[in-house]
Short mmCIF file of C-alpha atoms and ligand atoms in Angstrom, two decimals:
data_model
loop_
_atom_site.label_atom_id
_atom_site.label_comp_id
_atom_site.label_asym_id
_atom_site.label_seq_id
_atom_site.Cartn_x
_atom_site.Cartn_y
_atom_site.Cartn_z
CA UNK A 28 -29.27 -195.07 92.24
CA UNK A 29 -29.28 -191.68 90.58
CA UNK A 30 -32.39 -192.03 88.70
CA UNK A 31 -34.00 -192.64 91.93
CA UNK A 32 -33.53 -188.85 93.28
CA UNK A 33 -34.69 -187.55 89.93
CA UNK A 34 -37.89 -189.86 90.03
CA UNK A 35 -38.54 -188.56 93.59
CA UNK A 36 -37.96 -185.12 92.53
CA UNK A 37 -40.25 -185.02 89.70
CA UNK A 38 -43.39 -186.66 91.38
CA UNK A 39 -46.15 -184.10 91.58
CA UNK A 40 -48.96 -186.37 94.22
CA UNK A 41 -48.36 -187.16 97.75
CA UNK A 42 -50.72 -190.66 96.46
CA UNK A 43 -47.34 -191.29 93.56
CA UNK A 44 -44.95 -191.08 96.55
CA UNK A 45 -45.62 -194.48 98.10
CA UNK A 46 -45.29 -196.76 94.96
CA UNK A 47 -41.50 -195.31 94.91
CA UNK A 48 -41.28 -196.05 98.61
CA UNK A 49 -42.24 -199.45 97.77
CA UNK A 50 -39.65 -199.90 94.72
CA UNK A 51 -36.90 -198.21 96.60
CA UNK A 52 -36.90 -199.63 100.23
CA UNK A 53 -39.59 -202.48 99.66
CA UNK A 54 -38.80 -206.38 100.36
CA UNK A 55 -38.12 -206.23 96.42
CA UNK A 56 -36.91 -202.57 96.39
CA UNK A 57 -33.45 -201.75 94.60
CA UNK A 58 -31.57 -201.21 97.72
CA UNK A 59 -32.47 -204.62 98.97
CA UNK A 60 -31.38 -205.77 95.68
CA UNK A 61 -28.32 -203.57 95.98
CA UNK A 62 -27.22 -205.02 99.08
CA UNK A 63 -27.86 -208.49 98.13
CA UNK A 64 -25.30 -208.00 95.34
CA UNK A 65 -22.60 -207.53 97.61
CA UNK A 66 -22.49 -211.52 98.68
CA UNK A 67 -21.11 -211.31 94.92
CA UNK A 68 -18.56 -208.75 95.84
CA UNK A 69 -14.73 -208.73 96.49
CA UNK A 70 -14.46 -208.75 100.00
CA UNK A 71 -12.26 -205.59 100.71
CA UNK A 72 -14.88 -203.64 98.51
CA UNK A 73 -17.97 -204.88 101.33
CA UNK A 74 -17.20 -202.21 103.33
CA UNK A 75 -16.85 -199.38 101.18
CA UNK A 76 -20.16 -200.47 99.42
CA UNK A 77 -22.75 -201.05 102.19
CA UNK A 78 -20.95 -197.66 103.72
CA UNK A 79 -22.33 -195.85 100.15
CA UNK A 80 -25.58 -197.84 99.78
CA UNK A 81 -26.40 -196.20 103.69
CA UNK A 82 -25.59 -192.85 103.09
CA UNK A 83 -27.96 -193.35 99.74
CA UNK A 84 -30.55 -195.10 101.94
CA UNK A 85 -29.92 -192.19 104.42
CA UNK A 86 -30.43 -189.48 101.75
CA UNK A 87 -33.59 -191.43 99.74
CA UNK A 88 -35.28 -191.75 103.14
CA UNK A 89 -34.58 -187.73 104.02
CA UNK A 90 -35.40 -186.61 100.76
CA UNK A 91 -38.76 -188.70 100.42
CA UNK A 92 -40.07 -187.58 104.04
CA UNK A 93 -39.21 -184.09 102.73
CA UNK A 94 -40.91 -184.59 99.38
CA UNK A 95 -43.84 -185.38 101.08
CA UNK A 96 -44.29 -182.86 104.14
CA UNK A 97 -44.12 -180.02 100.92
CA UNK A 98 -46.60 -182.15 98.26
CA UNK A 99 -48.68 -182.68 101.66
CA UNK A 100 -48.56 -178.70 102.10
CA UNK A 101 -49.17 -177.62 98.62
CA UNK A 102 -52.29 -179.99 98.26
CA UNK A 103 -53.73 -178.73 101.43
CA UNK A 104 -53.05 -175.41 100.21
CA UNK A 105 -54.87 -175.93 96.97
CA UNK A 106 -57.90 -177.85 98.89
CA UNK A 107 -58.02 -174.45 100.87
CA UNK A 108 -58.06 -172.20 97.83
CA UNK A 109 -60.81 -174.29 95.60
CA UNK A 110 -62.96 -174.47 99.16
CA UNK A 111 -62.94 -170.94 100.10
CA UNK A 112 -65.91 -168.66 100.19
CA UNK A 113 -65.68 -165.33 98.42
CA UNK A 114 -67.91 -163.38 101.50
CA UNK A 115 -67.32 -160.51 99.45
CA UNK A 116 -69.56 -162.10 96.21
CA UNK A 117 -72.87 -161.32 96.07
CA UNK A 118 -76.09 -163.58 96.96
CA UNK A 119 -78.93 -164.64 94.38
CA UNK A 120 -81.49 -161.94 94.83
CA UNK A 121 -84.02 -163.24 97.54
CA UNK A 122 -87.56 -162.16 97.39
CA UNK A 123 -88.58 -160.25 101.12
CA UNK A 124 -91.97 -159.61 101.98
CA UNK A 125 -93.72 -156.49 103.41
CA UNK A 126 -96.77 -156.37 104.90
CA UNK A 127 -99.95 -155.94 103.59
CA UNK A 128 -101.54 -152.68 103.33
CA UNK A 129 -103.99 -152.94 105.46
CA UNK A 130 -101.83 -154.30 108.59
CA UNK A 131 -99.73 -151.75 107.78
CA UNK A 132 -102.76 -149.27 108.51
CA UNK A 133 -103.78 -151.23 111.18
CA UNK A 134 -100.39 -150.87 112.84
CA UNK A 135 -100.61 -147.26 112.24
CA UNK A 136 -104.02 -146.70 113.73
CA UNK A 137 -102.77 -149.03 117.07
CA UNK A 138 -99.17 -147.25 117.43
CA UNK A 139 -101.06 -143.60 117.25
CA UNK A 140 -103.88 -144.98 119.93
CA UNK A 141 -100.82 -146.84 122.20
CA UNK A 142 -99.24 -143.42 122.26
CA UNK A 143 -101.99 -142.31 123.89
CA UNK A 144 -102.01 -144.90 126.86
CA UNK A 145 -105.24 -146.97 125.05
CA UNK A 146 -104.16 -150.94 125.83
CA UNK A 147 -105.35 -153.33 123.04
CA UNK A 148 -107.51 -155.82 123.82
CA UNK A 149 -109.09 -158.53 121.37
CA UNK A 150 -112.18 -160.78 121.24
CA UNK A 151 -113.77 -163.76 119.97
CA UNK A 152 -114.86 -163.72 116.24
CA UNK A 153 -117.19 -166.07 116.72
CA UNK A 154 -119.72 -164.43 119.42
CA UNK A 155 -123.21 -164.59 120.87
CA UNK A 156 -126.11 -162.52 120.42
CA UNK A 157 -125.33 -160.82 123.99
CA UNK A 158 -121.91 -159.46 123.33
CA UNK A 159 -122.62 -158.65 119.15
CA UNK A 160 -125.84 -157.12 119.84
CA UNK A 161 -128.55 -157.33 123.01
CA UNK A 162 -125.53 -155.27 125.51
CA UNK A 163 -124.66 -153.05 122.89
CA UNK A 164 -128.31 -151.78 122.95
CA UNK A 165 -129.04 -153.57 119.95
CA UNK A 166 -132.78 -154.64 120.58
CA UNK A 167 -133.86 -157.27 118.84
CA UNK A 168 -136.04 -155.54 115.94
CA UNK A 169 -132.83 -153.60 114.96
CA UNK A 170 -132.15 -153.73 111.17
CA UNK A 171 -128.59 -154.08 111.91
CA UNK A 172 -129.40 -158.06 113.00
CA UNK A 173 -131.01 -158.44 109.79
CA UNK A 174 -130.05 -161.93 108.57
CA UNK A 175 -129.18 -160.32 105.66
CA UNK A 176 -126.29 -158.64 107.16
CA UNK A 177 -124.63 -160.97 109.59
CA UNK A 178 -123.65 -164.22 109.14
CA UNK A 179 -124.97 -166.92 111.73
CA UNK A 180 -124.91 -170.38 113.45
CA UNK A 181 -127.17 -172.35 115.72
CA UNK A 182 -128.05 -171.42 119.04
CA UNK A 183 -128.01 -167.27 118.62
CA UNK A 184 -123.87 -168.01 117.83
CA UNK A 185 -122.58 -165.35 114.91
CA UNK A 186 -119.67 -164.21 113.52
CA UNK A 187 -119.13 -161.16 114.96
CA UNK A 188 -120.31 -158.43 112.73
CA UNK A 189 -117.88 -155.47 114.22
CA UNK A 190 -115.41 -154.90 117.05
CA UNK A 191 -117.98 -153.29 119.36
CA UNK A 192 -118.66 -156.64 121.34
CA UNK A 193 -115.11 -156.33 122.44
CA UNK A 194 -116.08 -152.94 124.36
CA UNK A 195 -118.83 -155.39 126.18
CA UNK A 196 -116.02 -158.06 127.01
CA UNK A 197 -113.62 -155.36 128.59
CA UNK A 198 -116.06 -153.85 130.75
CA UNK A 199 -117.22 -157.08 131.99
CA UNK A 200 -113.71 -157.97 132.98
CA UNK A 201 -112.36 -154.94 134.14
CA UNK A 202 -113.43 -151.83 136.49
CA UNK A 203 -113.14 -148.04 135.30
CA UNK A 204 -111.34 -146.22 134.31
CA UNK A 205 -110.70 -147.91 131.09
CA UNK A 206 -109.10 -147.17 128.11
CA UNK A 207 -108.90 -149.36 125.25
CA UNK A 208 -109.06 -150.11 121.53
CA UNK A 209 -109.89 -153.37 119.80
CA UNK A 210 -108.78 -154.41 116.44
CA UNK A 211 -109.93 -157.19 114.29
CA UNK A 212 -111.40 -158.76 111.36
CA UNK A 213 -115.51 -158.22 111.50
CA UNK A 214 -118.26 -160.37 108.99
CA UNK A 215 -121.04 -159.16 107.15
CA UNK A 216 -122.75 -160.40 104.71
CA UNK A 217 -121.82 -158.27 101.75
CA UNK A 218 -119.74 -158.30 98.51
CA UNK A 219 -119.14 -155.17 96.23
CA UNK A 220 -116.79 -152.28 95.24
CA UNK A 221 -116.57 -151.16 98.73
CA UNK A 222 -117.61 -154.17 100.62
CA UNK A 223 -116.54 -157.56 101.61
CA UNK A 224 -117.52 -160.49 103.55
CA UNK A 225 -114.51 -159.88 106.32
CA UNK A 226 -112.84 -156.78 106.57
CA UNK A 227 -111.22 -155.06 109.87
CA UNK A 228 -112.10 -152.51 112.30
CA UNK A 229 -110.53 -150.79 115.07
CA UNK A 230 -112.79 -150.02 118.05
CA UNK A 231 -112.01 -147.70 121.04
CA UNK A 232 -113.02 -147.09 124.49
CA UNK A 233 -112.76 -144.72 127.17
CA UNK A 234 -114.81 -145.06 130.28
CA UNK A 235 -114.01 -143.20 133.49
CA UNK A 236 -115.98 -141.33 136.45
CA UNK A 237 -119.48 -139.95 135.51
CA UNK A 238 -119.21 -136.12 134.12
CA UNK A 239 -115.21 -136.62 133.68
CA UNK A 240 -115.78 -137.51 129.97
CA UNK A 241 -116.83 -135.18 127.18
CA UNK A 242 -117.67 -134.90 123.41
CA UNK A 243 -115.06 -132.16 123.69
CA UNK A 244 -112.66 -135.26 124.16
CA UNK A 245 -113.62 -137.43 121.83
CA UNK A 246 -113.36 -134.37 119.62
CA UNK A 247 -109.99 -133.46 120.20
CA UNK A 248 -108.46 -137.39 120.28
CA UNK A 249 -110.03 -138.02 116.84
CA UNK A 250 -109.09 -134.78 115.04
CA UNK A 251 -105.48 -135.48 116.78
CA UNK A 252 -105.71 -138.82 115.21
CA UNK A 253 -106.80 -137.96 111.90
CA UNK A 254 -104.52 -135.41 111.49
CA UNK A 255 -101.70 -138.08 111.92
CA UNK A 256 -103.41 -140.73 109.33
CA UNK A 257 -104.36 -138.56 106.32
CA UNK A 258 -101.80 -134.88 107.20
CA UNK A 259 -103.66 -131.51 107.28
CA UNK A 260 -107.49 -131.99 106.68
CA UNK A 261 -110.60 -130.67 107.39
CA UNK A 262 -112.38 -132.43 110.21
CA UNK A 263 -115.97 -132.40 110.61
CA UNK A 264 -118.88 -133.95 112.94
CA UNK A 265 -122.07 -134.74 111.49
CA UNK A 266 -124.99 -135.60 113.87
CA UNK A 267 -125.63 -139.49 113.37
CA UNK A 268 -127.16 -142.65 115.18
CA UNK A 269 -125.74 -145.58 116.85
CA UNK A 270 -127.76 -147.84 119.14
CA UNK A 271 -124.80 -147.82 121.35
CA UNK A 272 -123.58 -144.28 121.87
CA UNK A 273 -126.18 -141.10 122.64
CA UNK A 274 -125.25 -138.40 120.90
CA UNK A 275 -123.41 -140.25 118.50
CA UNK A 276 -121.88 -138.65 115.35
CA UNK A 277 -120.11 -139.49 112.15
CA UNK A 278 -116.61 -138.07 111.76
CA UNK A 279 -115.90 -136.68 107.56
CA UNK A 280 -112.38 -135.46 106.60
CA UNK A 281 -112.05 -133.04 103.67
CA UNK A 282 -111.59 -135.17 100.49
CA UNK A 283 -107.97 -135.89 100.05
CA UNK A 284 -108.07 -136.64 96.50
CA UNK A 285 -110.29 -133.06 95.07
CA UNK A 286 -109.40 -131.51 98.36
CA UNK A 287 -112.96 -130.46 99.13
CA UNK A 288 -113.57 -129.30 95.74
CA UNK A 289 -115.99 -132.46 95.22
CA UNK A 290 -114.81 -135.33 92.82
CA UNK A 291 -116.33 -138.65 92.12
CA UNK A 292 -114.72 -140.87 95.10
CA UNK A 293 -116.66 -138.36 97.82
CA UNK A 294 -119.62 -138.14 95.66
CA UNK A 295 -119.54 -134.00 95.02
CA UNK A 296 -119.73 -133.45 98.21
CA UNK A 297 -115.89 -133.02 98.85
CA UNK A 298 -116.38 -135.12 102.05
CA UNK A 299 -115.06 -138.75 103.17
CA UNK A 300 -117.06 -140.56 105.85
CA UNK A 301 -113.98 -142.36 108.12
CA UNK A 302 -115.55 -143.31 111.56
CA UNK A 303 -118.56 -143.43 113.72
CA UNK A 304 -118.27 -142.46 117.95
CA UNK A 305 -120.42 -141.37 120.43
CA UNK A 306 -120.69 -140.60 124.32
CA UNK A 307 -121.49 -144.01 125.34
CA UNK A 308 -125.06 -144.74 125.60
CA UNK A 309 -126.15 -145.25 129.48
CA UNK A 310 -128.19 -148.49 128.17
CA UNK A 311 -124.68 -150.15 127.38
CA UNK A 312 -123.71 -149.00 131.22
CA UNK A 313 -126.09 -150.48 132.51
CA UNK A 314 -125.81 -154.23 130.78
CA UNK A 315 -122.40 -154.05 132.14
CA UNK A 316 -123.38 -152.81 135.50
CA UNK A 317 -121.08 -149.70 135.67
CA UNK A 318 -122.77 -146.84 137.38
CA UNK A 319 -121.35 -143.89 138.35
CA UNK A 320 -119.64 -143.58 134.98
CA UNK A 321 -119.05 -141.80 131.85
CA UNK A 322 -117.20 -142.34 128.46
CA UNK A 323 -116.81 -142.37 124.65
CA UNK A 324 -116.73 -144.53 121.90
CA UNK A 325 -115.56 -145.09 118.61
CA UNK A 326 -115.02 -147.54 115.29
CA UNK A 327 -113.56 -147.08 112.44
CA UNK A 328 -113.01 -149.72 109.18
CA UNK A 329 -109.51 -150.08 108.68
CA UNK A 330 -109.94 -150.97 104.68
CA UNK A 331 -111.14 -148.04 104.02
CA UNK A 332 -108.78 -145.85 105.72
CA UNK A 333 -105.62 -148.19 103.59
CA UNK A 334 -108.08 -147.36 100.19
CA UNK A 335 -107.72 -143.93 101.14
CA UNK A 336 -104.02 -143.53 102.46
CA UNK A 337 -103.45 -145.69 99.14
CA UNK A 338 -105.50 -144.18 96.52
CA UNK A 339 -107.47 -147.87 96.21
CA UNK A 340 -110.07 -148.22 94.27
CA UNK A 341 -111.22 -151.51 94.45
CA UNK A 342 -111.13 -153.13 98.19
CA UNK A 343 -111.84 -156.52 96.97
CA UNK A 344 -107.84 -156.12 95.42
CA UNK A 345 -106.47 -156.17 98.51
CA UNK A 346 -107.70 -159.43 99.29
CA UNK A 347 -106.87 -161.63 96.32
CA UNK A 348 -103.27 -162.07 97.20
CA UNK A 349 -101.85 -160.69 94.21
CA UNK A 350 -98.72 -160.24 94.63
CA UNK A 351 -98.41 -157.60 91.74
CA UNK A 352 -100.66 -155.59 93.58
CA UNK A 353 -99.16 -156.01 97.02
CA UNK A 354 -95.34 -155.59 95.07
CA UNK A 355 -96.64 -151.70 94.79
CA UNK A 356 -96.92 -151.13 99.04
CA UNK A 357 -93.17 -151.96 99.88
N1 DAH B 419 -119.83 -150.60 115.39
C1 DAH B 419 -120.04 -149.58 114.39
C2 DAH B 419 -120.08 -150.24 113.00
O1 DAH B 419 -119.70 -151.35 112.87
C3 DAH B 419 -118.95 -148.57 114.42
C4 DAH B 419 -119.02 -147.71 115.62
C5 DAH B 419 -119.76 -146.54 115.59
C6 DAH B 419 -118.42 -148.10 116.81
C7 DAH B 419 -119.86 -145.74 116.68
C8 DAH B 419 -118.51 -147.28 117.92
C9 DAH B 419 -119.26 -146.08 117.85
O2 DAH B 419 -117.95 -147.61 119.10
O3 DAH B 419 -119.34 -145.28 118.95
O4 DAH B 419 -120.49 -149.62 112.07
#
């Protein structure tokens, strides 16, 4: 029976235990053999030997329980260790985005206007010749609804060709006072250093009792505002025309990149043209039926202030997805 506590002792797999169960207290096992032997035995020994074959069924049946509660442990144990997760290791490198340079200009331009109460309202890209043009005093000889410049569908249906229609749309839906600004991509029918088919604008509005509004306001908001895009630079107002404002004016900023001393991006003159405004022309007013009313106006192409911010020199880059290019505006 000896060799039967070594054999238990020296098995290494909880799956090894149950073929010694088998040979040990099995139908065939050695301790059914064992006791069958005793039929051949003296009978004054019976006794004495079924007493010892108990106490080694007794101790086989102990020690194999207890074999297998500690194999059972240290397998589990080892199942834990080759499972666990190292939290501590680090992960593959993952690739994050960021976003592109012009929404990130665009979010600029809307966080400094929504810090000065204007709500943002959006349009339709696809508009009529009402909203795009005729209410925004657009009449229609104007070169500006040239075919060559805007594209267009059936039944006096275009893509809108800037964000100005959206001025229309919030006056129509809303009283005075308003104050709003309308970003958005914009169509024209153009392809070149400095131009391309869609590109984004950000329009504003402010509309509220007649003689409460002022160039001296649109002054201030947009030399506020430029100030926060481009840091500490000249601000000027040139006299200009827009069918839709009256006076209307074009806003420069000193050239960033000579500083005003005149360099080949501003052309010598050591100016940047970055937006067009106006005190809202009363012909616009009146398509709307506001009366009583005054306001300001202004839009501004948002690709050109990212070229700017980001020293750009080609704005058809920015939209051929490359992510080598877009890799440098993290
Ligand atoms: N809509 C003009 C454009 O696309 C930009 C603009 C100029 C908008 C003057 C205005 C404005 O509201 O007052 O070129």
């Amino acid at each position: 029976m000896k060799a039967w506590y070594d054999k238990i002792d020296a098995v290494e797999r909880v799956s090894d235990l149950e073929a010694i169960r088998i040979a040990v207290f099995g139908k065939k096992g050695v301790l059914a053999a064992e006791f069958a032997k005793m039929k051949d035995a003296p009978n004054e020994d019976k006794a004495a030997i079924a007493k010892e074959l108990n106490i080694h069924k007794g101790r086989l049946t102990a020690l194999l329980t207890q074999k297998k509660e500690m194999l059972q442990l240290h397998e589990l144990e080892a199942a834990m260790k080759a499972e666990a997760i190292d939290v501590t290791l680090y992960s593959a490198p993952s690739q994050s985005g960021s976003l592109h340079p012009v929404m990130e200009t665009m979010d600029r331009i809307v966080e400094y206007f929504s810090s000065m109460n204007f709500a943002v309202y959006t349009g339709p890209m696809i508009e009529d010749d009402f909203h795009n043009f005729e209410a925004l005093n657009l009449p229609k000889y104007h070169p500006a609804r040239d075919m060559q410049d805007t594209f267009y569908f059936k039944d006096e249906m275009l893509l809108r060709t800037h964000t100005s229609p959206v001025q229309i749309r919030t006056m129509l839906q809303s009283q005075p006072p308003i104050r709003m600004i309308a970003p958005g991509a914009v169509f024209r029918r153009d392809y070149d250093l400095t131009h391309t088919p869609m590109f984004h604008q950000v329009e504003g509005l402010l509309v509220d009792e007649a003689g409460s509004v002022s160039f001296a306001n649109l002054k201030f908001i947009l030399e506020d505002f430029l100030h926060y895009m481009f840091g500490d630079v000249a601000v000027r107002f040139r006299p200009s025309f827009f069918p839709f404002t009256e006076p209307s004016a074009e806003v420069d900023i000193s050239c960033i990149f000579c500083e005003g001393e005149g360099c080949r991006v501003c052309s010598k003159t050591g100016w940047l043209e970055v937006l067009g405004c106006g005190i809202v022309d009363s012909n616009v007013f009146q398509a709307v039926n506001y009366n009583n009313v005054s306001g300001y106006a202004f839009g501004l192409g948002v690709e050109r202030f990212a070229m700017l911010i980001h020293r750009i020199g080609d704005l058809r880059s920015l939209f051929e997805g490359d992510v080598r290019l877009l890799e440098q505006f993290r």
